[in-house]
JSON list of C-alpha atoms in Angstrom, two decimals:
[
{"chain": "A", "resi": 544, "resn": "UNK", "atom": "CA", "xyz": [-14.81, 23.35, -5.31]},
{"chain": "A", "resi": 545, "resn": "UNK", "atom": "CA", "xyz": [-18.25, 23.61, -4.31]},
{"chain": "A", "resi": 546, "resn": "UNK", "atom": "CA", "xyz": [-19.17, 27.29, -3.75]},
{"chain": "A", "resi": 547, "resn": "UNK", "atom": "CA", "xyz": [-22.94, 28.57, -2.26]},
{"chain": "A", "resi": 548, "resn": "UNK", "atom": "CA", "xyz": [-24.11, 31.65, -1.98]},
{"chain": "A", "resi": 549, "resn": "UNK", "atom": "CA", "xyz": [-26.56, 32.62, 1.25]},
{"chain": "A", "resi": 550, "resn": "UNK", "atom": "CA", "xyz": [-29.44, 35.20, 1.17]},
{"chain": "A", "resi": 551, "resn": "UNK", "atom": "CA", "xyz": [-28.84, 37.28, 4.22]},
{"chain": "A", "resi": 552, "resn": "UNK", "atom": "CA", "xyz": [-31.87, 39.88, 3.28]},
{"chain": "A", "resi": 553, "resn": "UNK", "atom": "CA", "xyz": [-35.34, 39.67, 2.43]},
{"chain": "A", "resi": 554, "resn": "UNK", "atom": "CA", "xyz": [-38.23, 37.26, 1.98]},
{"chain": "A", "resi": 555, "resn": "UNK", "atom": "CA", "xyz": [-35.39, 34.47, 0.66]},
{"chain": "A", "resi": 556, "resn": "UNK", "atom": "CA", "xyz": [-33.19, 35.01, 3.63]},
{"chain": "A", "resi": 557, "resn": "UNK", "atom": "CA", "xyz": [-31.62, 32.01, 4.22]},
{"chain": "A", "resi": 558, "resn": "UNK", "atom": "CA", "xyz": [-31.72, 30.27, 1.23]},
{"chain": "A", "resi": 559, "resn": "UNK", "atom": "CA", "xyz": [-28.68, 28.97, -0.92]},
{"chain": "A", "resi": 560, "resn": "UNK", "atom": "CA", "xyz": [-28.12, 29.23, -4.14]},
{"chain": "A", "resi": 561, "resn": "UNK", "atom": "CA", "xyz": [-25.61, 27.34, -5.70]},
{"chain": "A", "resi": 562, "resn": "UNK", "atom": "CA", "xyz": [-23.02, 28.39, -7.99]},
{"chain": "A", "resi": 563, "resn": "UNK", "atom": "CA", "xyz": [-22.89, 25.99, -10.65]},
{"chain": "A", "resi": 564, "resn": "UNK", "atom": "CA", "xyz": [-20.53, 25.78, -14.03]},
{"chain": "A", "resi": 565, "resn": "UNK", "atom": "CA", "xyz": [-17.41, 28.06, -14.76]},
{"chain": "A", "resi": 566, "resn": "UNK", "atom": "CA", "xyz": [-19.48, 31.28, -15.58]},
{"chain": "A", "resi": 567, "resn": "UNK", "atom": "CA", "xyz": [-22.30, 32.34, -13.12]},
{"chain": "A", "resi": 568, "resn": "UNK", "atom": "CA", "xyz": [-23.75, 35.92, -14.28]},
{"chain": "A", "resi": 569, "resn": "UNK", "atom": "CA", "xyz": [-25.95, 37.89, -11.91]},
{"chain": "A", "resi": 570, "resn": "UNK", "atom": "CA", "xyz": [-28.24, 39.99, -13.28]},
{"chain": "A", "resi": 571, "resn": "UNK", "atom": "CA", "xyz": [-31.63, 41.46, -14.48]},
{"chain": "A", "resi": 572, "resn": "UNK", "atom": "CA", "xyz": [-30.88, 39.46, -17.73]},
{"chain": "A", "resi": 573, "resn": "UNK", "atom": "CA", "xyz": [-32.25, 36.38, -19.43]},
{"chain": "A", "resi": 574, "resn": "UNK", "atom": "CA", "xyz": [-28.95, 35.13, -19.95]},
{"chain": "A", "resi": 575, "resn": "UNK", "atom": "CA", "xyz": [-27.81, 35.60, -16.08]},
{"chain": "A", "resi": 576, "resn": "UNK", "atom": "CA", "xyz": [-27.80, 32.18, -13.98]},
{"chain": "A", "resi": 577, "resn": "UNK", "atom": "CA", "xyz": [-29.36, 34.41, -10.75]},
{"chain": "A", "resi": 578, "resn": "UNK", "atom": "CA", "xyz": [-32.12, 36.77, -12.46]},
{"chain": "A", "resi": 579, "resn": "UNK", "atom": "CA", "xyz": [-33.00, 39.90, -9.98]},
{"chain": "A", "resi": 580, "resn": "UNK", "atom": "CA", "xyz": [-36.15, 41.72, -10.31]},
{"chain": "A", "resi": 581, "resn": "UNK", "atom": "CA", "xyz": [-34.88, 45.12, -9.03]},
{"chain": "A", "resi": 582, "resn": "UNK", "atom": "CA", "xyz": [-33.78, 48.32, -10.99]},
{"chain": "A", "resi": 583, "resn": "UNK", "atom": "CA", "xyz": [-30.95, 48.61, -8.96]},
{"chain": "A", "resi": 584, "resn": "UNK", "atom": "CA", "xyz": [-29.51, 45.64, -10.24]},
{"chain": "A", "resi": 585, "resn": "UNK", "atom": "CA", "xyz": [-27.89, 46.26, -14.04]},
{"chain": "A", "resi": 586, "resn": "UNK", "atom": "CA", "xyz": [-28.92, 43.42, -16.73]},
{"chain": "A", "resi": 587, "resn": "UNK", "atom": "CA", "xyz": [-25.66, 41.75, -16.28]},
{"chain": "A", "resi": 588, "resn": "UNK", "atom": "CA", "xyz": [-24.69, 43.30, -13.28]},
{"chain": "A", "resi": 589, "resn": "UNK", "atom": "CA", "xyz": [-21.74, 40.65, -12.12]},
{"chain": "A", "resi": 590, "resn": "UNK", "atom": "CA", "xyz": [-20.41, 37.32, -12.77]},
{"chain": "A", "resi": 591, "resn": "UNK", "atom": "CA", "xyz": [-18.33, 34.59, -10.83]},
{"chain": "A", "resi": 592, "resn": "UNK", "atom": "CA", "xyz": [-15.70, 32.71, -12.89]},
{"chain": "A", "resi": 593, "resn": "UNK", "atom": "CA", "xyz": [-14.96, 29.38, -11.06]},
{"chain": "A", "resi": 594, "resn": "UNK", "atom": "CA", "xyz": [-11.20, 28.09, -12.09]},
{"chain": "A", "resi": 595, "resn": "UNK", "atom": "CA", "xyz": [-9.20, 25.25, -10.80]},
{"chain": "A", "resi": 596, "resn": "UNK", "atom": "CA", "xyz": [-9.51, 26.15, -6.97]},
{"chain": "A", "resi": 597, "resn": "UNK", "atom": "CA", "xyz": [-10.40, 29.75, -6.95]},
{"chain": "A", "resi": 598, "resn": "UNK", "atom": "CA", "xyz": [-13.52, 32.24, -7.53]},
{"chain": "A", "resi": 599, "resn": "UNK", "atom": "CA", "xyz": [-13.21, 35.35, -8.88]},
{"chain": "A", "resi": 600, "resn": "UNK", "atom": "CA", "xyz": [-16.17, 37.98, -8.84]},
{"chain": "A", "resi": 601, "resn": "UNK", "atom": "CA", "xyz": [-15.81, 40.78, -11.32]},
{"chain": "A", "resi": 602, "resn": "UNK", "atom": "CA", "xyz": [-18.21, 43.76, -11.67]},
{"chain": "A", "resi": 603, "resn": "UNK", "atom": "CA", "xyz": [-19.07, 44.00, -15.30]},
{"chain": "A", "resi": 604, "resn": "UNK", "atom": "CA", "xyz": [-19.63, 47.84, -15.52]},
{"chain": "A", "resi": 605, "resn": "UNK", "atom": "CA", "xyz": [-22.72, 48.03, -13.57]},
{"chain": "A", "resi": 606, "resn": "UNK", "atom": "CA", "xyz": [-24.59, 51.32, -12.42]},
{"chain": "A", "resi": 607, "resn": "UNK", "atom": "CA", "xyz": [-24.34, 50.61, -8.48]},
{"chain": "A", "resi": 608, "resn": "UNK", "atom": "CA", "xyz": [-21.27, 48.48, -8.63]},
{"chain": "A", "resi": 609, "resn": "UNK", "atom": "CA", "xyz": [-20.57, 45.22, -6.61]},
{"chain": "A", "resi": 610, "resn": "UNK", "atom": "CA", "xyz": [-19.22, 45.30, -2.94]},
{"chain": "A", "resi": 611, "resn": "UNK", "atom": "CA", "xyz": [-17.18, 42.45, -1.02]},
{"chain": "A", "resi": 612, "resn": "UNK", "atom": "CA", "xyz": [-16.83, 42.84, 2.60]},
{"chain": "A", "resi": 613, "resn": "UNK", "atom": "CA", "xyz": [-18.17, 46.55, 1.83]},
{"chain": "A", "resi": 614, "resn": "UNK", "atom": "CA", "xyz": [-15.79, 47.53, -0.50]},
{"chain": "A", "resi": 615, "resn": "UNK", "atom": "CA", "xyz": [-16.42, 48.44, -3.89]},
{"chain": "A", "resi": 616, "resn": "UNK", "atom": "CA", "xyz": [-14.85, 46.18, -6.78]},
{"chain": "A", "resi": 617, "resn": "UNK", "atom": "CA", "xyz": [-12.68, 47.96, -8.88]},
{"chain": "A", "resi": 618, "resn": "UNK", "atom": "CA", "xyz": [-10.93, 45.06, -10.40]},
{"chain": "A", "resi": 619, "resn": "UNK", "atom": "CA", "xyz": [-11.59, 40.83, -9.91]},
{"chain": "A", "resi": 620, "resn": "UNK", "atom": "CA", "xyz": [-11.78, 39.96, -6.64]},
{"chain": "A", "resi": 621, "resn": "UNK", "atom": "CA", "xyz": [-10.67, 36.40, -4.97]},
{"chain": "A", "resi": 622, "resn": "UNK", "atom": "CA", "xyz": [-14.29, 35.25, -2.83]},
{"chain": "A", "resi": 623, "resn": "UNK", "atom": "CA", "xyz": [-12.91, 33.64, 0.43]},
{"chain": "A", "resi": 624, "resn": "UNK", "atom": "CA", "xyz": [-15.37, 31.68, 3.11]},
{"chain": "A", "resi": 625, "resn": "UNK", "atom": "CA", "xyz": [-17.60, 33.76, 4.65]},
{"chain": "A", "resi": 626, "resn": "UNK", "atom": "CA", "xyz": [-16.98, 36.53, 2.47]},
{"chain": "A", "resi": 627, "resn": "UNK", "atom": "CA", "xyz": [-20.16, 39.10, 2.20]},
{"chain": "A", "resi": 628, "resn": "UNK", "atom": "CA", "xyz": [-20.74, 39.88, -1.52]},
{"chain": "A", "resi": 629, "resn": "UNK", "atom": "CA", "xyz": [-23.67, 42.38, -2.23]},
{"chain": "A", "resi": 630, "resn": "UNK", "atom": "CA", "xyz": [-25.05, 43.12, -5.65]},
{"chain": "A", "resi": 631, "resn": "UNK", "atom": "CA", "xyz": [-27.62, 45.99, -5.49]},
{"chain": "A", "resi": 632, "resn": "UNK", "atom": "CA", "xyz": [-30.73, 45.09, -2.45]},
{"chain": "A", "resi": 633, "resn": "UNK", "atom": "CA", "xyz": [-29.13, 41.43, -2.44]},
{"chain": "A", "resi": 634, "resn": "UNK", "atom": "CA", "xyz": [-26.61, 40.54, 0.43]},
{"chain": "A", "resi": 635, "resn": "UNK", "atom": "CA", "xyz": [-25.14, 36.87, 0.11]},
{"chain": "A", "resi": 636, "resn": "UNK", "atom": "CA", "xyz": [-22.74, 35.02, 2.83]},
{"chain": "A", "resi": 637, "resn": "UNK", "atom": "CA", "xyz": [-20.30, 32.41, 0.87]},
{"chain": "A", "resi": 638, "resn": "UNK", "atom": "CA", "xyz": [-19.89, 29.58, 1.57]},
{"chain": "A", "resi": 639, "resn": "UNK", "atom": "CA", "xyz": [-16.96, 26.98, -0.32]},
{"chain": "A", "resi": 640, "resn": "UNK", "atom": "CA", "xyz": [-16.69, 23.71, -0.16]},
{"chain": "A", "resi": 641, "resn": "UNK", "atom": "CA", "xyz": [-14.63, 20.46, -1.52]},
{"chain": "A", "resi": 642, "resn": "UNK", "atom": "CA", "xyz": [-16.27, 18.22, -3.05]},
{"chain": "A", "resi": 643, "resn": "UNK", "atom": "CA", "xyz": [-16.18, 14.51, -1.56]},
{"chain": "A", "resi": 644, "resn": "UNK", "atom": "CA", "xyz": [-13.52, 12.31, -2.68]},
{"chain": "A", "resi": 645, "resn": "UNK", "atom": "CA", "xyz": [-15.83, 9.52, -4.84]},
{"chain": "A", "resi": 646, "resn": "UNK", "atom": "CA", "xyz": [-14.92, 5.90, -3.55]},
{"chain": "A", "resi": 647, "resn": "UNK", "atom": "CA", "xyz": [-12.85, 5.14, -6.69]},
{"chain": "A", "resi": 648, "resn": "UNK", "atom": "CA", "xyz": [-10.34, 7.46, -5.68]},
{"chain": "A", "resi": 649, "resn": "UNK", "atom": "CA", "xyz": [-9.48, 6.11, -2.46]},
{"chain": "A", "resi": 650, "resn": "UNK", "atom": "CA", "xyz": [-6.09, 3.96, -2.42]},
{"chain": "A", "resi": 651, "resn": "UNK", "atom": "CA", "xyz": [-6.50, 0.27, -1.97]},
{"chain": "A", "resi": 652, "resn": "UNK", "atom": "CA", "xyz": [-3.87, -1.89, -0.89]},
{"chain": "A", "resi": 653, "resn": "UNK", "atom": "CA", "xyz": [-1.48, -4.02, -3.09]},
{"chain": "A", "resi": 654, "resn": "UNK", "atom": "CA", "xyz": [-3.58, -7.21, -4.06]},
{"chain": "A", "resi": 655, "resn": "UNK", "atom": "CA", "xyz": [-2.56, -10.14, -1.96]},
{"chain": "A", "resi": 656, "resn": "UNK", "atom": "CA", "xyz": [-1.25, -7.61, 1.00]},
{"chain": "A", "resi": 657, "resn": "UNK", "atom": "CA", "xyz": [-4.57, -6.15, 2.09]},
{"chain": "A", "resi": 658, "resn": "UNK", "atom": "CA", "xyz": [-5.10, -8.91, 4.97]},
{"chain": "A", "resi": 659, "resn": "UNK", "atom": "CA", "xyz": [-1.45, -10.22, 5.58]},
{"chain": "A", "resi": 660, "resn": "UNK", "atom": "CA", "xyz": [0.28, -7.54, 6.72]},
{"chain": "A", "resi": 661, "resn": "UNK", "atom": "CA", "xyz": [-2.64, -6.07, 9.01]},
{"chain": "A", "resi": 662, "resn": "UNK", "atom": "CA", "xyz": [-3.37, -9.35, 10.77]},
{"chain": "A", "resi": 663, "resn": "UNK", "atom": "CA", "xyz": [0.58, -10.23, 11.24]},
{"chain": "A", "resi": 664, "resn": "UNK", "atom": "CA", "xyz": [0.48, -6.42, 12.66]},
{"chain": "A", "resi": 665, "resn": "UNK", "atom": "CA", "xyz": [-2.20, -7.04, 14.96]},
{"chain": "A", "resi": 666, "resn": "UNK", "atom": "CA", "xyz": [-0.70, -10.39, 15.96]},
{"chain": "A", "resi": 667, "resn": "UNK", "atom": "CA", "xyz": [2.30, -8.09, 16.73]},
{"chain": "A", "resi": 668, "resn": "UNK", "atom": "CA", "xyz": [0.31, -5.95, 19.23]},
{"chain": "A", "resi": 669, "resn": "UNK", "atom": "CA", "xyz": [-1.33, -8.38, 21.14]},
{"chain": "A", "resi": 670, "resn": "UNK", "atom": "CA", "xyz": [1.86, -10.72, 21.82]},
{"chain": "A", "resi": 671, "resn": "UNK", "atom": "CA", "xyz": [0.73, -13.79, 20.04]},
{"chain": "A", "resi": 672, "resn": "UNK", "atom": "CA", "xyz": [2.78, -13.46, 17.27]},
{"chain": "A", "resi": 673, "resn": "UNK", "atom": "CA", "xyz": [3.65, -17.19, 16.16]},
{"chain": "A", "resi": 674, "resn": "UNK", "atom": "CA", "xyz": [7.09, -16.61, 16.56]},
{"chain": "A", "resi": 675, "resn": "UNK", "atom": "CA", "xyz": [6.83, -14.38, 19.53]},
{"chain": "A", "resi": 676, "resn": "UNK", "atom": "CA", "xyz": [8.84, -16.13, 22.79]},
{"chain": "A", "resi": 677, "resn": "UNK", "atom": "CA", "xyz": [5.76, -17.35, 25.06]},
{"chain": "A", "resi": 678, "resn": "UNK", "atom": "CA", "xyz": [5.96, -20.16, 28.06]},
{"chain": "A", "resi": 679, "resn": "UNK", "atom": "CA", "xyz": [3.56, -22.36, 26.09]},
{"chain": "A", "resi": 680, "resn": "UNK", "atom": "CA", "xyz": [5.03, -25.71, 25.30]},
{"chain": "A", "resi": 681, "resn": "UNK", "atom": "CA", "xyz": [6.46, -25.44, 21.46]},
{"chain": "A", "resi": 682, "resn": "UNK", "atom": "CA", "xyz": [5.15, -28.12, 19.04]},
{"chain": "A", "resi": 683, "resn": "UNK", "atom": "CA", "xyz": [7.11, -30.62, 18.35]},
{"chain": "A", "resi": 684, "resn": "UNK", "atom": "CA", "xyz": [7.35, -32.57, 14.89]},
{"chain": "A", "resi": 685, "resn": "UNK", "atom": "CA", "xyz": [7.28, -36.08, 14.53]},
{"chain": "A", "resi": 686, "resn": "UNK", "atom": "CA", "xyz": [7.85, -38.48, 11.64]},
{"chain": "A", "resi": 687, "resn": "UNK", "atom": "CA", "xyz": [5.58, -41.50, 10.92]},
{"chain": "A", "resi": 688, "resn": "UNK", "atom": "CA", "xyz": [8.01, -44.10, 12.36]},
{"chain": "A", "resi": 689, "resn": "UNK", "atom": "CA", "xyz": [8.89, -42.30, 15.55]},
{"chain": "A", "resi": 690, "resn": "UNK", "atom": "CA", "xyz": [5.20, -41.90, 16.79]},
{"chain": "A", "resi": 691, "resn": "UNK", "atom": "CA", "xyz": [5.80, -45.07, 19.03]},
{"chain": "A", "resi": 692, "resn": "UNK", "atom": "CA", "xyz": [8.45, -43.63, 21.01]},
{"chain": "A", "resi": 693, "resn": "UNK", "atom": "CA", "xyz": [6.38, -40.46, 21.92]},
{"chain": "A", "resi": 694, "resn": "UNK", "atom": "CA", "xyz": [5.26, -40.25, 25.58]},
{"chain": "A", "resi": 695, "resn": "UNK", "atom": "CA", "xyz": [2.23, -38.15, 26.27]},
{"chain": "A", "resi": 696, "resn": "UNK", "atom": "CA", "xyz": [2.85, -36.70, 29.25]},
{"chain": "A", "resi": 697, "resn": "UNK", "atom": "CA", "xyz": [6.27, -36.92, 32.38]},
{"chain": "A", "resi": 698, "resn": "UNK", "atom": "CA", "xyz": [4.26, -39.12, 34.61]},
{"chain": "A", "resi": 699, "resn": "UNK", "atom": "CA", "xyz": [3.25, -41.80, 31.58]},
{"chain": "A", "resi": 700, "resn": "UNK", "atom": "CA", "xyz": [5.19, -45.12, 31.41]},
{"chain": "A", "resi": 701, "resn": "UNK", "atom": "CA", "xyz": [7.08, -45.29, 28.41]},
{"chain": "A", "resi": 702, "resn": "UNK", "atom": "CA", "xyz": [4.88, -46.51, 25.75]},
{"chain": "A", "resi": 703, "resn": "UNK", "atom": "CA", "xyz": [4.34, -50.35, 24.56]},
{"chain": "A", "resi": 704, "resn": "UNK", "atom": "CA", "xyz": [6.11, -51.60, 21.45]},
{"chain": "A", "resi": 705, "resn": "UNK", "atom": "CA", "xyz": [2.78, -53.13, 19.77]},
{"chain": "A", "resi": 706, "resn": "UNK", "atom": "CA", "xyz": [1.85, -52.28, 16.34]},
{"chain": "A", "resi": 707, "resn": "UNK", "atom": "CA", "xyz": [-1.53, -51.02, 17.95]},
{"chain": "A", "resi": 708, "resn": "UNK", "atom": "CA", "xyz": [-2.21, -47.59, 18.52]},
{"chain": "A", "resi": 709, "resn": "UNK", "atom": "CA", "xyz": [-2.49, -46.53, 21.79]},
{"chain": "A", "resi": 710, "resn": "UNK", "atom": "CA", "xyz": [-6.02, -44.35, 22.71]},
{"chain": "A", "resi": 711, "resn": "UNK", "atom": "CA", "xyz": [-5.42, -41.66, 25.12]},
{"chain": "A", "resi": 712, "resn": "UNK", "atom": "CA", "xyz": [-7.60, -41.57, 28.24]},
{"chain": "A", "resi": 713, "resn": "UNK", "atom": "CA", "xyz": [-11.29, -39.56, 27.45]},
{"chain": "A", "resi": 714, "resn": "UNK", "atom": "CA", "xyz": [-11.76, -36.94, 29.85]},
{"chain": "A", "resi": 715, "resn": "UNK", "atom": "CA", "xyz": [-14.55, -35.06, 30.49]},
{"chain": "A", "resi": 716, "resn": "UNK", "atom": "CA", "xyz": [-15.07, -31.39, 30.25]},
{"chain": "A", "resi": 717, "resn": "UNK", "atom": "CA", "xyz": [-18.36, -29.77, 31.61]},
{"chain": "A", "resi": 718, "resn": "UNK", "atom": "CA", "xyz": [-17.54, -26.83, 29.44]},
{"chain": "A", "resi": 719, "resn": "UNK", "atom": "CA", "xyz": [-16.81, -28.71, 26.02]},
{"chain": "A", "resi": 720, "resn": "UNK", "atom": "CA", "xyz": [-18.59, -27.18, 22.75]},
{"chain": "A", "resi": 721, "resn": "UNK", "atom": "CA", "xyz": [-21.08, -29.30, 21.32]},
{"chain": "A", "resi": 722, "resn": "UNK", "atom": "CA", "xyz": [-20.18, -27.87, 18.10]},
{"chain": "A", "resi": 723, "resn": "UNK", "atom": "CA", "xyz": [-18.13, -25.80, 16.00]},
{"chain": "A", "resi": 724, "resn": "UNK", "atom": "CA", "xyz": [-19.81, -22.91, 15.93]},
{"chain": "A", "resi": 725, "resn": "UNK", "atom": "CA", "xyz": [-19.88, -23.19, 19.66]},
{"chain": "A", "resi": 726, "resn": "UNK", "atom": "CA", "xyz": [-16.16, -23.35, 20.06]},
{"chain": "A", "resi": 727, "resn": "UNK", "atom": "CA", "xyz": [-15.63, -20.61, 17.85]},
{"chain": "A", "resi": 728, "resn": "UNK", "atom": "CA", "xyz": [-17.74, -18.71, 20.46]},
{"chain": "A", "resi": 729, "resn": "UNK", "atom": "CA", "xyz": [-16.16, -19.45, 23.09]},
{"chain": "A", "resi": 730, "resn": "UNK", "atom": "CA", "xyz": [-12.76, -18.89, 21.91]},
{"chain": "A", "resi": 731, "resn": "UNK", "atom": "CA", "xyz": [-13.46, -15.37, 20.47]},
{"chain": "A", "resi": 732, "resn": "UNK", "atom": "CA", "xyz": [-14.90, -14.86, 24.14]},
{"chain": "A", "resi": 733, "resn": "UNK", "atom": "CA", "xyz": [-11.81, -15.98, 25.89]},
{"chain": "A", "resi": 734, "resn": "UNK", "atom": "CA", "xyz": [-10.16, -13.74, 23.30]},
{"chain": "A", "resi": 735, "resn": "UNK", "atom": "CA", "xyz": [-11.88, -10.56, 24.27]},
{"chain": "A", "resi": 736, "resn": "UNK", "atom": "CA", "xyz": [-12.49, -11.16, 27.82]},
{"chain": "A", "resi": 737, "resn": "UNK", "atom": "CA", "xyz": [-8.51, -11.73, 28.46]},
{"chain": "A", "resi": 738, "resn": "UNK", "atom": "CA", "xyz": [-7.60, -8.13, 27.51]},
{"chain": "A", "resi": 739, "resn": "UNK", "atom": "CA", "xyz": [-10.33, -6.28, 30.10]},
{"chain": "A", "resi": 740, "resn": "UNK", "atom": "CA", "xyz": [-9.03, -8.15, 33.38]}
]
């Protein structure tokens, strides 16, 4: 908990003061965290006990007393946000605050599971799962001695029996990558671009 207290009045109007450690005494006193310069204000006038999640102010017997939304404190008070605490001439808004959660406390994912199970998601969602149904042709496997039976396409004669490999036909595409990093450009911009149509 992170608590502030607000000048409202005067030539510090404005400013915050913050409320550190589990004690915070306000007074005329050496020994107070917020030192006053007023005779109004008794040498320890008040103090705010921070604990766990809560802040209590307690007036500790002081000639004018302390006030909290205008009422007088007659036993330890619970300060709430936007609570108006006065002590003497001072008038302070507060403010509370958690703290931010520091990176180390932030959950990571179960080593080995951080990637897998968001890309397979994401695979999900789009519909190009790897097992997902699709009209694509499915790839077929072939073993080493069966390659010569293959045809390449429904129109192709049925292959030769030589022991030389055939060479499918070269064909020319304007829009061929030169390079890899090239077709990795292009794919990511078919990728994207298929979605917005």
């Amino acid at each position: 908990m992170q608590l502030k207290l607000k000048v409202l009045r005067g030539a510090s109007a404005g400013r915050e003061i913050a409320v550190k450690g589990p004690q915070f005494f306000i007074g005329r006193s050496e020994e107070c965290h917020l030192r006053a310069n007023s005779d109004a204000i008794s040498r320890k006038h008040c103090g705010i006990l921070i604990k766990d999640s809560e802040a209590l102010v307690r007036d500790l017997g002081s000639r004018n007393g302390t006030y909290v939304n205008g009422n007088k404190l007659e036993k330890p008070h619970v300060l709430a946000m936007g609570d108006h605490l006065r002590v003497g001439p001072l008038e302070f808004l507060v403010t509370i605050s958690e703290p931010a959660k520091s990176k180390a406390t932030v959950e990571k994912p179960a080593e080995g599971d951080d990637l897998a199970g968001m890309i397979s998601d994401w695979l999900d969602e789009q519909g190009d799962s790897p097992t997902a149904e699709s009209s694509e042709p499915k790839t077929r496997e072939y073993k080493a001695g069966e390659t010569a039976k293959i045809r390449v396409d429904a129109e192709a004669t049925p292959p030769e029996t030589s022991s030389e490999p055939k060479r499918l036909p070269k064909t020319t595409n304007k829009n061929a990558p030169k390079d890899t990093q090239e077709a990795a450009a292009q794919t990511l911009k078919k990728f994207f671009n298929r979605g917005s149509s």
